[in-house]
Short mmCIF file of C-alpha atoms in Angstrom, two decimals:
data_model
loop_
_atom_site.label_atom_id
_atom_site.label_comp_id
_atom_site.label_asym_id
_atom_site.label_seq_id
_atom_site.Cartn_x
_atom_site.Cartn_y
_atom_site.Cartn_z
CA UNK A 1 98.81 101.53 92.78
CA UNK A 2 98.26 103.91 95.44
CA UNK A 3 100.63 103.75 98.91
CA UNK A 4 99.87 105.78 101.95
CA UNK A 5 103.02 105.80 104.01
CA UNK A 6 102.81 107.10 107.65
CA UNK A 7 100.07 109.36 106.84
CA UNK A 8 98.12 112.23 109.13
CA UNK A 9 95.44 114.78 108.14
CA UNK A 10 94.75 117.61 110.87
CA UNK A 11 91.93 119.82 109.47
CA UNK A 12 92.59 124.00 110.38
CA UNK A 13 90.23 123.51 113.34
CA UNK A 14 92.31 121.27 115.29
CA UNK A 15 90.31 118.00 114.33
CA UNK A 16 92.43 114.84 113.33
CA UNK A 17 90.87 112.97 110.69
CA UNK A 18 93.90 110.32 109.91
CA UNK A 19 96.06 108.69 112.10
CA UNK A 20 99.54 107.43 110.75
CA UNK A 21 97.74 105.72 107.54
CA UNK A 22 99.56 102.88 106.07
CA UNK A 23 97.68 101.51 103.05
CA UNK A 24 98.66 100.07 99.48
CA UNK A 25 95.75 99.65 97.24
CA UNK A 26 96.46 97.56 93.78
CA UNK A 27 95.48 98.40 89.85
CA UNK A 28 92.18 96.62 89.80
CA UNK A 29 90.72 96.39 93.35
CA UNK A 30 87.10 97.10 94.38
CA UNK A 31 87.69 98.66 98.30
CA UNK A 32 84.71 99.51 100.29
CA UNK A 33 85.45 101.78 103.62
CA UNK A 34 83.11 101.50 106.22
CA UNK A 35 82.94 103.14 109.56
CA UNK A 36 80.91 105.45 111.30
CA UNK A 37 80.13 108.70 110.43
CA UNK A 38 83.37 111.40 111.11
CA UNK A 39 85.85 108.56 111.08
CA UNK A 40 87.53 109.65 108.41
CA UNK A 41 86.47 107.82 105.70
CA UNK A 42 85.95 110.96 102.69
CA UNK A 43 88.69 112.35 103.85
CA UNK A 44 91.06 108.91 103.22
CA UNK A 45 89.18 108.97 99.54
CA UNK A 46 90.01 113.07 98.95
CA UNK A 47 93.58 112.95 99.92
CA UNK A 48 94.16 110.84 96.84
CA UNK A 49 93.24 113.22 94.87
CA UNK A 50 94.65 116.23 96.61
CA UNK A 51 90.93 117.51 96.96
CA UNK A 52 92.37 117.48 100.87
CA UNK A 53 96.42 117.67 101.41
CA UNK A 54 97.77 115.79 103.92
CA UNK A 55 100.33 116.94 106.89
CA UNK A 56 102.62 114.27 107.18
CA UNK A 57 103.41 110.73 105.30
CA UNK A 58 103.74 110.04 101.56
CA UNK A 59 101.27 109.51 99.39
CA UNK A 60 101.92 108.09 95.52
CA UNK A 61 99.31 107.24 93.09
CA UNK A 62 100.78 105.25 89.92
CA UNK A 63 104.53 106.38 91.45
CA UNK A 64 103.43 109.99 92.06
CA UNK A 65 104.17 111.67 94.50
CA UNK A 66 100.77 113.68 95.22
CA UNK A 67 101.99 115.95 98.11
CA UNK A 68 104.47 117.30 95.56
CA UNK A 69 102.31 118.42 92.92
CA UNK A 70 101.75 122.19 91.57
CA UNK A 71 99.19 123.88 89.44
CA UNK A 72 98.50 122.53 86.28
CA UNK A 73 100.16 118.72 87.50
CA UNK A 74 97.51 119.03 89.98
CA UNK A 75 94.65 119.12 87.08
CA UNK A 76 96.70 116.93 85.05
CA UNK A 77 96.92 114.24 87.90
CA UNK A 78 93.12 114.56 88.43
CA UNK A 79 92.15 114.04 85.05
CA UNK A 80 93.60 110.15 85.59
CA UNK A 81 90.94 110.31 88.41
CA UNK A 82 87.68 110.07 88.97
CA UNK A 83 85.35 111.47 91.29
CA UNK A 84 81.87 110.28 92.21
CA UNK A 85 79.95 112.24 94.98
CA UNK A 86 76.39 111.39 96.38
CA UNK A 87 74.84 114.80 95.23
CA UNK A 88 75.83 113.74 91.77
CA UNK A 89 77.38 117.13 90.59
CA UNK A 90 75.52 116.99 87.39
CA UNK A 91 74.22 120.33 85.36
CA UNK A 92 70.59 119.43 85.46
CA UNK A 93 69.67 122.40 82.74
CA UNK A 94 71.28 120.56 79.90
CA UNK A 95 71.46 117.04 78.03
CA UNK A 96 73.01 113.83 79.77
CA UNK A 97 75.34 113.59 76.80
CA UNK A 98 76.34 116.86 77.09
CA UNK A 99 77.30 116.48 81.07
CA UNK A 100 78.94 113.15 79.97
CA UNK A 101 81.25 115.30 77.34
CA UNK A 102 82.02 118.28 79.55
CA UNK A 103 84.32 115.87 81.76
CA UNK A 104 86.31 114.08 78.53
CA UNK A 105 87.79 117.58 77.18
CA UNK A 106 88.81 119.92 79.99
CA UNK A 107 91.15 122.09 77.78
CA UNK A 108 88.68 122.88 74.88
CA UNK A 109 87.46 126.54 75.12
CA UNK A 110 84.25 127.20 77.27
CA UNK A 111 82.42 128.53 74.41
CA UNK A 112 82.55 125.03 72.39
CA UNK A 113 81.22 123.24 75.81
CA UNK A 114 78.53 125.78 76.31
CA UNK A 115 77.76 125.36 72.53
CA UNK A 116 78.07 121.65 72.67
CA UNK A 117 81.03 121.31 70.04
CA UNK A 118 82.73 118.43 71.19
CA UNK A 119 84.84 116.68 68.67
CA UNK A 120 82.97 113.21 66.82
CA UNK A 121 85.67 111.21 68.93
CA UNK A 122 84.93 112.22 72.56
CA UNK A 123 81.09 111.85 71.27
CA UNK A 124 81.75 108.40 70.54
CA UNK A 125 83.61 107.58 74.18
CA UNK A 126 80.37 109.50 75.35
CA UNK A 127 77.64 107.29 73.99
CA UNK A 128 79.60 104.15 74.91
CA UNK A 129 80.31 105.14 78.58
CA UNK A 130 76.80 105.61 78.61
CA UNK A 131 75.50 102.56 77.15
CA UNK A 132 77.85 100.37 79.82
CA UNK A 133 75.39 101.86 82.62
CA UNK A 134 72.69 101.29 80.69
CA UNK A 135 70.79 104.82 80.05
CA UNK A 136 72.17 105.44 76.71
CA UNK A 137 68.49 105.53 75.68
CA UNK A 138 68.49 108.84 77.79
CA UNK A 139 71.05 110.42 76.09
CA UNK A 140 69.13 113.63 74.87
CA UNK A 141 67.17 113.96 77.72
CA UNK A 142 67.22 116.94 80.44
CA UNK A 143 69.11 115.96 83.34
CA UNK A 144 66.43 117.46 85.37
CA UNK A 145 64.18 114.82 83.64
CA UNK A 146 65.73 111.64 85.32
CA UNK A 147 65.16 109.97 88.71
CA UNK A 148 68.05 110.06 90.66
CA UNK A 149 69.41 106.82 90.40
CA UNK A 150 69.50 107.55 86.66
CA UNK A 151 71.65 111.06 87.50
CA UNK A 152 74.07 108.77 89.36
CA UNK A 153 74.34 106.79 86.65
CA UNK A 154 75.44 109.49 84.41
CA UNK A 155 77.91 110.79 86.70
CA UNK A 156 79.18 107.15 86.82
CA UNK A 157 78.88 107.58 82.56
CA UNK A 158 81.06 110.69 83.19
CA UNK A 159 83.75 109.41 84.69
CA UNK A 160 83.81 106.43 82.61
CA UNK A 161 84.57 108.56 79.81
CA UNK A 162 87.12 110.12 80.84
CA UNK A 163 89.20 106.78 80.99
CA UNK A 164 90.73 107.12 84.46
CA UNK A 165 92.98 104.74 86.33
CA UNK A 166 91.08 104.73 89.16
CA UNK A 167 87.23 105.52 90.40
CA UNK A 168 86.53 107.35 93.80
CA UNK A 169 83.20 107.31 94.78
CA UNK A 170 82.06 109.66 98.33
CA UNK A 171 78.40 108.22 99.34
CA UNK A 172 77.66 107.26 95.53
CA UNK A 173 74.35 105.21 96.97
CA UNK A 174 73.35 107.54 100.18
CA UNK A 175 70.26 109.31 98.49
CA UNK A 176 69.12 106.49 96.78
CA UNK A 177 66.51 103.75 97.91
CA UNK A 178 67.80 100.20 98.85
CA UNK A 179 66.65 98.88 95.06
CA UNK A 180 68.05 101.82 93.00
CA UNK A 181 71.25 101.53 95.18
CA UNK A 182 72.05 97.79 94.22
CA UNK A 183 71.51 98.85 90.72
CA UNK A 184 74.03 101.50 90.78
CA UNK A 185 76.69 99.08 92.44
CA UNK A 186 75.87 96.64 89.94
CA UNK A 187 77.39 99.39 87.49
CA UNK A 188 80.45 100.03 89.66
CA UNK A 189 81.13 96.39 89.81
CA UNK A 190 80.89 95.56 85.68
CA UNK A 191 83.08 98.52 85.59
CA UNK A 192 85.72 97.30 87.99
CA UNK A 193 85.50 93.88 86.20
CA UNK A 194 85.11 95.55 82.46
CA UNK A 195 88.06 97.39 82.83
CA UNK A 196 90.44 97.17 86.02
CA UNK A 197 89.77 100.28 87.17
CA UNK A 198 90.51 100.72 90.54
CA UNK A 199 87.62 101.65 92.58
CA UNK A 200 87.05 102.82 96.38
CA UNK A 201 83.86 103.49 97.59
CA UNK A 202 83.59 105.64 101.06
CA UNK A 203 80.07 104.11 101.75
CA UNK A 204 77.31 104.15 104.95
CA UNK A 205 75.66 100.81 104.25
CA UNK A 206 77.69 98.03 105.57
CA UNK A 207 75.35 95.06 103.50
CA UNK A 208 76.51 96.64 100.49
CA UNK A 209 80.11 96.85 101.21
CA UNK A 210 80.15 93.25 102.37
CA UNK A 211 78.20 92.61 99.11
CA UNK A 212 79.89 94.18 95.68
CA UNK A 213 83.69 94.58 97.40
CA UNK A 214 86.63 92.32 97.22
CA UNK A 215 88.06 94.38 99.85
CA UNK A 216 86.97 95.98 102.94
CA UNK A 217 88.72 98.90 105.36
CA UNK A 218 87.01 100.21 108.58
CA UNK A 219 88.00 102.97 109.93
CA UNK A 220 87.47 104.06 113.27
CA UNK A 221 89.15 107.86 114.62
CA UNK A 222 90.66 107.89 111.80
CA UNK A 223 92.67 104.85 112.00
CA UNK A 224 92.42 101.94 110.23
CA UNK A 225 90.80 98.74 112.29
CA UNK A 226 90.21 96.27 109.70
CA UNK A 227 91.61 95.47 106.34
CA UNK A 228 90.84 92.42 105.01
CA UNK A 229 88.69 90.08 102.25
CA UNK A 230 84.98 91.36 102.72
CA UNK A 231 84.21 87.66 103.07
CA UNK A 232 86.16 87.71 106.28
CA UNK A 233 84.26 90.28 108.38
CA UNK A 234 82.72 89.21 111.23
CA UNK A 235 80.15 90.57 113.42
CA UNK A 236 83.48 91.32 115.99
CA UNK A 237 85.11 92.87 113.32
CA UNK A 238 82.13 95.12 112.78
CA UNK A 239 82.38 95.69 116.42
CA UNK A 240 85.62 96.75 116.31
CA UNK A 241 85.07 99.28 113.59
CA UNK A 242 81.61 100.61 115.13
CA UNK A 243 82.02 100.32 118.87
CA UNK A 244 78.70 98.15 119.71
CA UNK A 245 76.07 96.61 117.45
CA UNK A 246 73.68 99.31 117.95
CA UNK A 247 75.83 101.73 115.73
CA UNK A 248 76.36 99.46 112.82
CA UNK A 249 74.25 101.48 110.21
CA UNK A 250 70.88 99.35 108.54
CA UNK A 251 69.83 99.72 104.98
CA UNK A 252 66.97 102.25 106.29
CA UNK A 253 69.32 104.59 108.45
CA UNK A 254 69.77 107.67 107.11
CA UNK A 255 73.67 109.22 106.54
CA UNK A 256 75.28 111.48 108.13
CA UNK A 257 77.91 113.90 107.35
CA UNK A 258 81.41 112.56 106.92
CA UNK A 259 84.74 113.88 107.31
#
């Protein structure tokens, strides 16, 4: 479960990004959060995992406290956490297995990783992750040699493996075409279904959100607007959360930068 109580994020230069968050998101849940661009929407999704700290409120994850973690219970928190970003974060120089199998042991010695000794187990949990987003056949392949809804894919395979709780995805879909990008939620959604992971998904395209989540949250200023069944949003709801229907985003538009 994760609980944001009375939460606020002020970034160094004076920007707010969230305004007195109150949010409680259950094991299991597919969220979407829509809004336009510098609402506030990757920087709800980073707090979780204290890749951003927050400057007032509470937030737990599974009964943690994540404002009061240190050091290594900061890297031991985040291991129970996955993150997806849109520019994939993938080392494109070596094999997909071996990017899948760099994320499932982050204490063995750099040497083995660069060397590719990874014990039989975590090649097993490798293989499999990959075969549930169906590229295992790419396994041995260069990174570099895979279209970029394939990379995603292997990200997703990445964090699979690594057997998290829950699944945060920043733009997963932004760089992809409209086909390519249905595929890929297709994956997030067998995932969430496979194995009650918990996933949130900061995303631009509002057809998709409405589309693959159970549960929407719009965020406009940095304050939530709407939160609510994604079968329930209405075109004044999407007014609400974007102002006018000119700046509800289309499949084509391109994204912008979040905050």
């Amino acid at each position: 479960m994760i609980e944001f109580k009375d939460v606020n994020k002020t970034y160094p230069n004076g920007v707010t990004a969230l305004k007195n968050i109150n949010l409680t998101i259950d094991q299991g849940e597919f969220v979407a959060i829509i809004g336009l661009s510098g609402a506030g929407k990757s920087t709800l999704i980073r707090c979780i995992n204290r890749m951003h700290d927050i400057n007032e409120g509470t937030l737990m994850v599974n009964g943690v406290d994540v404002g009061k973690l240190r050091g290594k219970q900061v890297r031991s928190f985040r291991r129970k956490i996955g993150m997806i970003f849109q520019s994939f974060n993938l080392v494109t120089r070596t094999s997909v297995i071996n990017n899948v199998l760099i994320s499932t042991v982050p204490d063995l010695a750099w040497w083995r990783k660069g060397l590719g000794l990874f014990p039989q187990e975590k090649k097993v949990d490798a293989l499999e992750a990959l075969d549930k987003v169906g590229i295992l056949d790419k396994a041995y392949n260069r990174v570099d040699q895979l279209s970029g809804g394939q990379q995603q894919r292997v990200a997703l395979a990445r964090t699979i493996a690594q057997h998290p709780d829950i699944i945060l995805a920043d733009e997963p879909v932004a760089s992809l075409d409209p086909v390519t990008a249905k595929v890929v939620m297709d994956d997030f959604k067998k995932i969430n279904k496979e194995t009650n992971m918990s996933i949130l998904i900061n995303i631009h395209h509002v057809e998709l959100a409405l589309e693959y989540a159970d549960r929407v949250i719009g965020i406009r200023q940095g304050e939530i607007v709407y939160d609510g069944k994604s079968e329930e949003v209405s075109q004044e709801v999407l007014n609400q959360i974007y102002g006018s229907v000119e700046n509800i985003p289309k499949a084509d538009d391109p994204e912008e930068a979040d905050i």
